[in-house]
Each structure stands twice: as C-alpha cells, then as structure tokens.
Amino acid sequence: MANNKTKHPLGIVIFGASGDLTKRKLMPALYSLYKGKRITQSFFILGIGRTQYTDSNYRSYMQKELAEFVAKEDQDKDWMDSFMSQLHYLSMDPSVESDYETLLNRLKELTGEEQPSNLLYYLATPPSLYGVVPLHLKKYNLNGKETRIIVEKPFGYDLESALKLNEVYTSVFDENQVYRIDHFLGKETAQNILAFRFANGIFEPLWNRNYIDYVEITAVENLGIEQRGGYYDTSGALRDMVQNHLIQLTALMAMEPPLAFNETDFRNEIVKVYNSLSPLNQTDLDEHIVRGQYMASETKKGYREEKNVPADSRTETYIAMKLGISNWRWSGVPFYIRTGKQMPTKVTEIVVHFKAAPHQMFHCAQGNCPHANTLILRIQPNEGVLLRVSMKVPGSGFEVKLTDLDFSYDKLGGLPFGDAYARLIEDCIAGDPTLFTRGDAVEASWRFFDPILKYWKNNAAAPLHGYPADTWGPLESEAMMNEHNASWTNPCKNLTNKDLYCEL
Ligand code: BG6
C-alpha cells in the first residue's frame, strides 16, 4: 500500500478531466490540499479526456475554472501558479485499449520510471466506463500493488451490474486498492455523527427504541438537474441520492458502536445496518415510498422541460421513504428519509424525535406547548447541533416552553479549508479506505433497493406524484408520516442567518 513515505512521485491520474466534476470539485479539492500543505510528497496530476488539449491550454482552461470554483479568499496567485505547473494533460479515449500504451508512455516520461507504480486513478467519467478502464489498465500492468483507484458513484445501476463491477475490480485490484467514493462520508458534519454518538457517554444509552420515537433524514436542494439531464434521467433520485448518500447517513445514525474507528470495524458495522433493513414487499412499496417529479412553477421550469429529458419522463426527482431496521435496537422505530430537487431550500439534516415525557405536570407558555425533545444534527448549511428541551418561562406561575441548546461549528473555529472531496482524496493518498464504501456494502445496499427499482420498471402505473417547483414535495409524503402521528420538519426557507432554525 502506498503511503506518503514512498520515494516515487505520486501521479494523480484523472479520467474525465475535461468534465464537470473535475472542474467543480476535484481540482478545487486538490488545490486546497496543495495550498494547505496536505500533500507532503512530490506529485503531478495527469488529466485524461477525449477533448484535445495541450498541457498549456489545459492549464489555462483550468486556471479560469478555478477562479470560479475556488472561494475568492483562498485564491493566491503564487500558490495557483505553482499548482498549475503540476498539471498535465493527455488526450485519449479511455474506452480504447490501445490508447493505454500512450498512457503508459506518458507516465514513464512523467515519473522517470520504467514501470510507474505510485499512481492514484480517479474515475470521473460517465459510469459506462467504470467496468472498462480497470481492465485496460491491467493489460498494461498499470495496476501494481501501489496503485489505488477512486470510483465515483453510482457504483452500478442495480444489483446485477454492481456485482459485475465488483467482479471486474477484484480481478484487477485488491479490495484495499479500490476506493468507492460517497462524498457525504467526507463531510465533517457526517463524521461528527460518530463523535457525537461514540465520544460521549450520555447519548448512547438513549439511542434506541425505548427513547427514540422516529428519525428523519432530509437532503434536499433548491436546484433542478442543471445540465445533467442525460445522466439524471437514467438515474433518478433513488440511484443519485438514496442508494448511497442517504443510506450512508442512516447507517451512521443506526450502527452499533464499532470496536475501533478503522477500515474493518467501522465498515463492518455499516454492512450490518444495510443487512438489517427490513425488506419491502410488493404491497408495502406504494405505502412506504412516495415518488415525485417537479413541475413548473411561476419562476421555474418543470423537470420534463429540462434539456435532455424526454417530455413523458417518469424519472423521480423526489423520494420519501419509510425504512425499518430489524434489530433489537431499532425494531419499531421508523427512519423517514427524503431527498428532492427544486425544494424551497438546500439543507441536509437529521432530526431525532425522542419519546415525550410520560406525564406533563406544567402548563405551556402561550401557544407553545412542550412536546417531546428533538435533536437536530445539521449537516449543511449552518453546520451545527441543536437540542430542543423544555425550560421554565421566567416569572410567576410555572409555564414551560421549548428552547434550544445549540452548538455551531463556528465555536470550533469553523470548517477547514477544502471540502469533503479534499478530505477523501487526502485519505486515499494516505492509503486509508475507512471512509470509502466497501464492495460488500455496495452490494448490500443494492440488494435492498433493487426490488424497488424492478417494481417501478415493471409497474408503469406505480404512483409518481407531481409537485410544483419550490415546494416541499408531494402531499402524500406528509400523509405517509401522519400515520405515525409525525410530520416532516421543514427548515425555514431563508437559511442565511446563523440560526439553525428561524423560529421555535
Ligand atoms: C451528488 C448528486 O452526488 O450529490 C447530486 O449526484 C447532488 O445530484 C449532490 O446535487 C449533493 O451533494 P451536496 O454535497 O451538494 O449536498
């Protein structure tokens, strides 16, 4: 396994170097690692794509993009120039085996080695290439023990394709060379769920069916699908967000304490959660899942009017689901998860609803009756944690009202420079796959979701509800929660202030 003591320069080889992900996320992340002196070995970046660039015009193109995608306060001319000098480009077709000879030659030139080995590949290509690139790399012995490969999501399109992909990867690499990335696990606030639960003694005793009534997990956005119609229409919200990001957050909330925070123990616990998800049978499906698609509002287009989306598309842009976890800790506690495009705001958060106190002996302050405690873990924006508890209203009498005990990341000095991608690429450089998805986890997750996809595919009449852009999704998703006497917690639309919530 490669580590930062290796004597060879590290080659970061990005497939899909002229694409959107590279300019928006990968290059800004690499720049932040470089400027933050978090890459401690000598390195170069080789971008690969079909677009024709020379090194020099790729650098100019990327410099312009970084000016847009790196925060202004982090742009520094000297650092930027020096970063640019590490950039190289090779125009080749990643689907053509013989082109890898050119790649091998270029890598020999850049590393000065006969058989380049300290290489980190990043697959930021369309998913159709995920199964092809490793096989071609192997053909040219570019898969030595020191190499690592980061593969973007979605890893597979369904269970069958994920199994096939895993077969390809294990025929080329060892499992610990394969880094299936889910950038939600790179978020500080997602990692903080682990610290919150397992570095404190006071929450874990309450973290079970005896004290928790239900859990909500929301990851919604106020954007549509932007320029990604071609990809999104074959993916939909379930493949794009639920099968990976939302289910990862569910696992962090529901997992048993790992023995240690390492690649084996932590990832074993994730797989156990996935294997404990209560399978949905055909009759449960329409009851436990609400699918929606955004329609035009006064100011926004509808999904079917987006570029590269068929006018009769039945792809979902919203999903709300009720998940059950069949084990001692969670039996009977619903996990409601939802994601959607064109919602009123962008927010990712988890709300834990505790059971109410068994007996209320106090009056409530005007119109503000105490109800059960809630714990809000705000993943983004206004990152923080908020616990809502009842307090006495000062003055005569004895009235109580809910108030907030809150923590904001600003109190820890704010979040570090560089986002989730920076953190994960840094871990991969260091050879630490803990925060990446293991092959068996990806399969376990697909095993749960595959029947849902098949059901939709085979039942053209399965409900798909329209919702106007800028609303909180189909009303049916409220109805789904009302059965549990619950309702979604919708944060206020304007999240620009530093409060986690606008009002109690
Ligand atoms: C990506 C999805 O994985 O996550 C996008 O493909 C989505 O559709 C994005 O917009 C959300 O990530 P974040 O970090 O902006 O919440």
mmCIF file of N, CA and C in Angstrom, residues 63-131:
data_model
loop_
_atom_site.group_PDB
_atom_site.id
_atom_site.type_symbol
_atom_site.label_atom_id
_atom_site.label_comp_id
_atom_site.label_asym_id
_atom_site.label_seq_id
_atom_site.Cartn_x
_atom_site.Cartn_y
_atom_site.Cartn_z
ATOM 1 N N GLN A 63 -7.218 27.090 -15.011
ATOM 2 C CA GLN A 63 -6.994 28.300 -14.203
ATOM 3 C C GLN A 63 -8.265 29.168 -14.181
ATOM 4 N N LYS A 64 -8.901 29.234 -15.344
ATOM 5 C CA LYS A 64 -10.152 30.016 -15.431
ATOM 6 C C LYS A 64 -11.246 29.379 -14.572
ATOM 7 N N GLU A 65 -11.336 28.048 -14.644
ATOM 8 C CA GLU A 65 -12.379 27.360 -13.868
ATOM 9 C C GLU A 65 -12.125 27.501 -12.361
ATOM 10 N N LEU A 66 -10.845 27.401 -11.966
ATOM 11 C CA LEU A 66 -10.556 27.508 -10.529
ATOM 12 C C LEU A 66 -10.889 28.900 -10.012
ATOM 13 N N ALA A 67 -10.728 29.892 -10.898
ATOM 14 C CA ALA A 67 -11.075 31.253 -10.472
ATOM 15 C C ALA A 67 -12.562 31.308 -10.110
ATOM 16 N N GLU A 68 -13.342 30.418 -10.750
ATOM 17 C CA GLU A 68 -14.769 30.415 -10.429
ATOM 18 C C GLU A 68 -15.093 29.484 -9.247
ATOM 19 N N PHE A 69 -14.426 28.335 -9.178
ATOM 20 C CA PHE A 69 -14.857 27.333 -8.213
ATOM 21 C C PHE A 69 -14.046 27.281 -6.918
ATOM 22 N N VAL A 70 -12.983 28.058 -6.824
ATOM 23 C CA VAL A 70 -12.277 28.149 -5.533
ATOM 24 C C VAL A 70 -12.718 29.469 -4.887
ATOM 25 N N ALA A 71 -13.038 29.417 -3.611
ATOM 26 C CA ALA A 71 -13.504 30.635 -2.933
ATOM 27 C C ALA A 71 -12.471 31.746 -3.098
ATOM 28 N N LYS A 72 -12.947 32.955 -3.319
ATOM 29 C CA LYS A 72 -12.062 34.097 -3.604
ATOM 30 C C LYS A 72 -10.954 34.231 -2.550
ATOM 31 N N GLU A 73 -11.353 34.071 -1.262
ATOM 32 C CA GLU A 73 -10.355 34.298 -0.214
ATOM 33 C C GLU A 73 -9.254 33.230 -0.203
ATOM 34 N N ASP A 74 -9.497 32.104 -0.881
ATOM 35 C CA ASP A 74 -8.478 31.047 -0.906
ATOM 36 C C ASP A 74 -7.606 31.094 -2.159
ATOM 37 N N GLN A 75 -7.922 32.039 -3.046
ATOM 38 C CA GLN A 75 -7.126 32.118 -4.274
ATOM 39 C C GLN A 75 -5.873 32.953 -4.011
ATOM 40 N N ASP A 76 -4.752 32.363 -4.367
ATOM 41 C CA ASP A 76 -3.481 33.031 -4.112
ATOM 42 C C ASP A 76 -2.634 32.821 -5.357
ATOM 43 N N LYS A 77 -2.174 33.896 -5.957
ATOM 44 C CA LYS A 77 -1.540 33.789 -7.266
ATOM 45 C C LYS A 77 -0.332 32.839 -7.265
ATOM 46 N N ASP A 78 0.540 33.000 -6.266
ATOM 47 C CA ASP A 78 1.750 32.175 -6.259
ATOM 48 C C ASP A 78 1.419 30.688 -6.114
ATOM 49 N N TRP A 79 0.482 30.418 -5.162
ATOM 50 C CA TRP A 79 0.097 29.020 -4.969
ATOM 51 C C TRP A 79 -0.571 28.471 -6.222
ATOM 52 N N MET A 80 -1.388 29.307 -6.838
ATOM 53 C CA MET A 80 -2.125 28.867 -8.027
ATOM 54 C C MET A 80 -1.136 28.560 -9.167
ATOM 55 N N ASP A 81 -0.161 29.449 -9.387
ATOM 56 C CA ASP A 81 0.815 29.220 -10.467
ATOM 57 C C ASP A 81 1.597 27.941 -10.216
ATOM 58 N N SER A 82 1.981 27.782 -8.967
ATOM 59 C CA SER A 82 2.777 26.612 -8.644
ATOM 60 C C SER A 82 1.933 25.328 -8.810
ATOM 61 N N PHE A 83 0.646 25.408 -8.415
ATOM 62 C CA PHE A 83 -0.252 24.259 -8.592
ATOM 63 C C PHE A 83 -0.396 23.931 -10.085
ATOM 64 N N MET A 84 -0.554 24.970 -10.889
ATOM 65 C CA MET A 84 -0.742 24.776 -12.328
ATOM 66 C C MET A 84 0.451 24.059 -12.955
ATOM 67 N N SER A 85 1.636 24.330 -12.403
ATOM 68 C CA SER A 85 2.821 23.703 -13.014
ATOM 69 C C SER A 85 2.835 22.180 -12.757
ATOM 70 N N GLN A 86 1.988 21.686 -11.859
ATOM 71 C CA GLN A 86 1.925 20.227 -11.633
ATOM 72 C C GLN A 86 0.936 19.555 -12.594
ATOM 73 N N LEU A 87 0.208 20.375 -13.356
ATOM 74 C CA LEU A 87 -0.866 19.834 -14.198
ATOM 75 C C LEU A 87 -0.378 19.417 -15.591
ATOM 76 N N HIS A 88 -0.830 18.257 -16.036
ATOM 77 C CA HIS A 88 -0.514 17.778 -17.382
ATOM 78 C C HIS A 88 -1.785 17.205 -17.986
ATOM 79 N N TYR A 89 -1.764 17.023 -19.277
ATOM 80 C CA TYR A 89 -2.981 16.523 -19.915
ATOM 81 C C TYR A 89 -2.628 15.536 -21.024
ATOM 82 N N LEU A 90 -3.440 14.490 -21.131
ATOM 83 C CA LEU A 90 -3.268 13.540 -22.226
ATOM 84 C C LEU A 90 -4.621 13.315 -22.885
ATOM 85 N N SER A 91 -4.648 13.575 -24.179
ATOM 86 C CA SER A 91 -5.895 13.357 -24.884
ATOM 87 C C SER A 91 -5.926 11.911 -25.378
ATOM 88 N N MET A 92 -6.867 11.123 -24.853
ATOM 89 C CA MET A 92 -7.005 9.720 -25.291
ATOM 90 C C MET A 92 -8.430 9.268 -25.041
ATOM 91 N N ASP A 93 -8.800 8.148 -25.642
ATOM 92 C CA ASP A 93 -10.149 7.616 -25.450
ATOM 93 C C ASP A 93 -10.067 6.481 -24.424
ATOM 94 N N PRO A 94 -10.579 6.679 -23.223
ATOM 95 C CA PRO A 94 -10.426 5.671 -22.172
ATOM 96 C C PRO A 94 -11.101 4.349 -22.489
ATOM 97 N N SER A 95 -11.977 4.336 -23.529
ATOM 98 C CA SER A 95 -12.636 3.064 -23.836
ATOM 99 C C SER A 95 -11.811 2.227 -24.830
ATOM 100 N N VAL A 96 -10.739 2.804 -25.339
ATOM 101 C CA VAL A 96 -9.942 2.089 -26.358
ATOM 102 C C VAL A 96 -8.655 1.530 -25.738
ATOM 103 N N GLU A 97 -8.537 0.206 -25.775
ATOM 104 C CA GLU A 97 -7.422 -0.442 -25.074
ATOM 105 C C GLU A 97 -6.060 0.051 -25.557
ATOM 106 N N SER A 98 -5.908 0.190 -26.866
ATOM 107 C CA SER A 98 -4.571 0.526 -27.387
ATOM 108 C C SER A 98 -4.119 1.931 -26.944
ATOM 109 N N ASP A 99 -5.078 2.793 -26.591
ATOM 110 C CA ASP A 99 -4.700 4.136 -26.125
ATOM 111 C C ASP A 99 -3.917 4.092 -24.804
ATOM 112 N N TYR A 100 -4.010 2.955 -24.113
ATOM 113 C CA TYR A 100 -3.331 2.878 -22.808
ATOM 114 C C TYR A 100 -1.819 2.728 -22.973
ATOM 115 N N GLU A 101 -1.410 2.382 -24.180
ATOM 116 C CA GLU A 101 0.029 2.339 -24.432
ATOM 117 C C GLU A 101 0.563 3.780 -24.379
ATOM 118 N N THR A 102 -0.209 4.694 -24.952
ATOM 119 C CA THR A 102 0.184 6.109 -24.911
ATOM 120 C C THR A 102 0.197 6.578 -23.450
ATOM 121 N N LEU A 103 -0.785 6.106 -22.695
ATOM 122 C CA LEU A 103 -0.836 6.491 -21.273
ATOM 123 C C LEU A 103 0.412 5.975 -20.547
ATOM 124 N N LEU A 104 0.729 4.709 -20.794
ATOM 125 C CA LEU A 104 1.909 4.133 -20.149
ATOM 126 C C LEU A 104 3.156 4.958 -20.488
ATOM 127 N N ASN A 105 3.303 5.297 -21.754
ATOM 128 C CA ASN A 105 4.490 6.062 -22.176
ATOM 129 C C ASN A 105 4.533 7.429 -21.513
ATOM 130 N N ARG A 106 3.367 8.053 -21.423
ATOM 131 C CA ARG A 106 3.329 9.388 -20.795
ATOM 132 C C ARG A 106 3.693 9.290 -19.305
ATOM 133 N N LEU A 107 3.195 8.227 -18.672
ATOM 134 C CA LEU A 107 3.507 8.064 -17.246
ATOM 135 C C LEU A 107 4.995 7.764 -17.031
ATOM 136 N N LYS A 108 5.575 7.003 -17.953
ATOM 137 C CA LYS A 108 7.020 6.715 -17.856
ATOM 138 C C LYS A 108 7.792 8.029 -17.909
ATOM 139 N N GLU A 109 7.353 8.874 -18.829
ATOM 140 C CA GLU A 109 8.018 10.176 -19.029
ATOM 141 C C GLU A 109 7.891 11.047 -17.764
ATOM 142 N N LEU A 110 6.678 11.056 -17.202
ATOM 143 C CA LEU A 110 6.444 11.942 -16.048
ATOM 144 C C LEU A 110 7.093 11.434 -14.767
ATOM 145 N N THR A 111 7.189 10.113 -14.643
ATOM 146 C CA THR A 111 7.753 9.570 -13.403
ATOM 147 C C THR A 111 9.237 9.262 -13.540
ATOM 148 N N GLY A 112 9.692 9.100 -14.788
ATOM 149 C CA GLY A 112 11.081 8.685 -14.994
ATOM 150 C C GLY A 112 11.277 7.220 -14.622
ATOM 151 N N GLU A 113 10.177 6.471 -14.527
ATOM 152 C CA GLU A 113 10.289 5.053 -14.152
ATOM 153 C C GLU A 113 9.887 4.161 -15.316
ATOM 154 N N GLU A 114 10.474 2.990 -15.375
ATOM 155 C CA GLU A 114 10.126 2.052 -16.436
ATOM 156 C C GLU A 114 8.716 1.483 -16.217
ATOM 157 N N GLN A 115 8.375 1.226 -14.932
ATOM 158 C CA GLN A 115 7.020 0.743 -14.642
ATOM 159 C C GLN A 115 6.414 1.629 -13.551
ATOM 160 N N PRO A 116 5.753 2.704 -13.939
ATOM 161 C CA PRO A 116 5.206 3.626 -12.930
ATOM 162 C C PRO A 116 4.260 2.894 -11.985
ATOM 163 N N SER A 117 4.356 3.226 -10.696
ATOM 164 C CA SER A 117 3.574 2.430 -9.742
ATOM 165 C C SER A 117 2.809 3.260 -8.709
ATOM 166 N N ASN A 118 3.384 4.398 -8.280
ATOM 167 C CA ASN A 118 2.696 5.156 -7.222
ATOM 168 C C ASN A 118 1.639 6.045 -7.874
ATOM 169 N N LEU A 119 0.518 5.412 -8.241
ATOM 170 C CA LEU A 119 -0.485 6.113 -9.040
ATOM 171 C C LEU A 119 -1.838 6.080 -8.350
ATOM 172 N N LEU A 120 -2.520 7.198 -8.403
ATOM 173 C CA LEU A 120 -3.888 7.256 -7.876
ATOM 174 C C LEU A 120 -4.789 7.619 -9.059
ATOM 175 N N TYR A 121 -5.643 6.680 -9.442
ATOM 176 C CA TYR A 121 -6.569 6.956 -10.553
ATOM 177 C C TYR A 121 -7.873 7.503 -9.980
ATOM 178 N N TYR A 122 -8.430 8.461 -10.661
ATOM 179 C CA TYR A 122 -9.749 8.957 -10.265
ATOM 180 C C TYR A 122 -10.673 8.786 -11.465
ATOM 181 N N LEU A 123 -11.729 7.983 -11.296
ATOM 182 C CA LEU A 123 -12.680 7.783 -12.394
ATOM 183 C C LEU A 123 -13.813 8.789 -12.275
ATOM 184 N N ALA A 124 -13.695 9.871 -13.010
ATOM 185 C CA ALA A 124 -14.744 10.895 -13.006
ATOM 186 C C ALA A 124 -15.416 10.903 -14.383
ATOM 187 N N THR A 125 -15.577 9.708 -14.919
ATOM 188 C CA THR A 125 -16.130 9.553 -16.276
ATOM 189 C C THR A 125 -17.607 9.178 -16.184
ATOM 190 N N PRO A 126 -18.303 9.104 -17.313
ATOM 191 C CA PRO A 126 -19.640 8.501 -17.254
ATOM 192 C C PRO A 126 -19.510 7.070 -16.724
ATOM 193 N N PRO A 127 -20.518 6.611 -15.948
ATOM 194 C CA PRO A 127 -20.442 5.273 -15.330
ATOM 195 C C PRO A 127 -20.225 4.147 -16.335
ATOM 196 N N SER A 128 -20.583 4.362 -17.605
ATOM 197 C CA SER A 128 -20.411 3.271 -18.579
ATOM 198 C C SER A 128 -18.938 2.877 -18.724
ATOM 199 N N LEU A 129 -18.013 3.723 -18.283
ATOM 200 C CA LEU A 129 -16.591 3.384 -18.417
ATOM 201 C C LEU A 129 -16.014 2.704 -17.170
ATOM 202 N N TYR A 130 -16.814 2.653 -16.089
ATOM 203 C CA TYR A 130 -16.263 2.123 -14.828
ATOM 204 C C TYR A 130 -15.756 0.683 -14.957
ATOM 205 N N GLY A 131 -16.447 -0.102 -15.808
ATOM 206 C CA GLY A 131 -16.040 -1.503 -15.924
ATOM 207 C C GLY A 131 -14.913 -1.712 -16.932
#
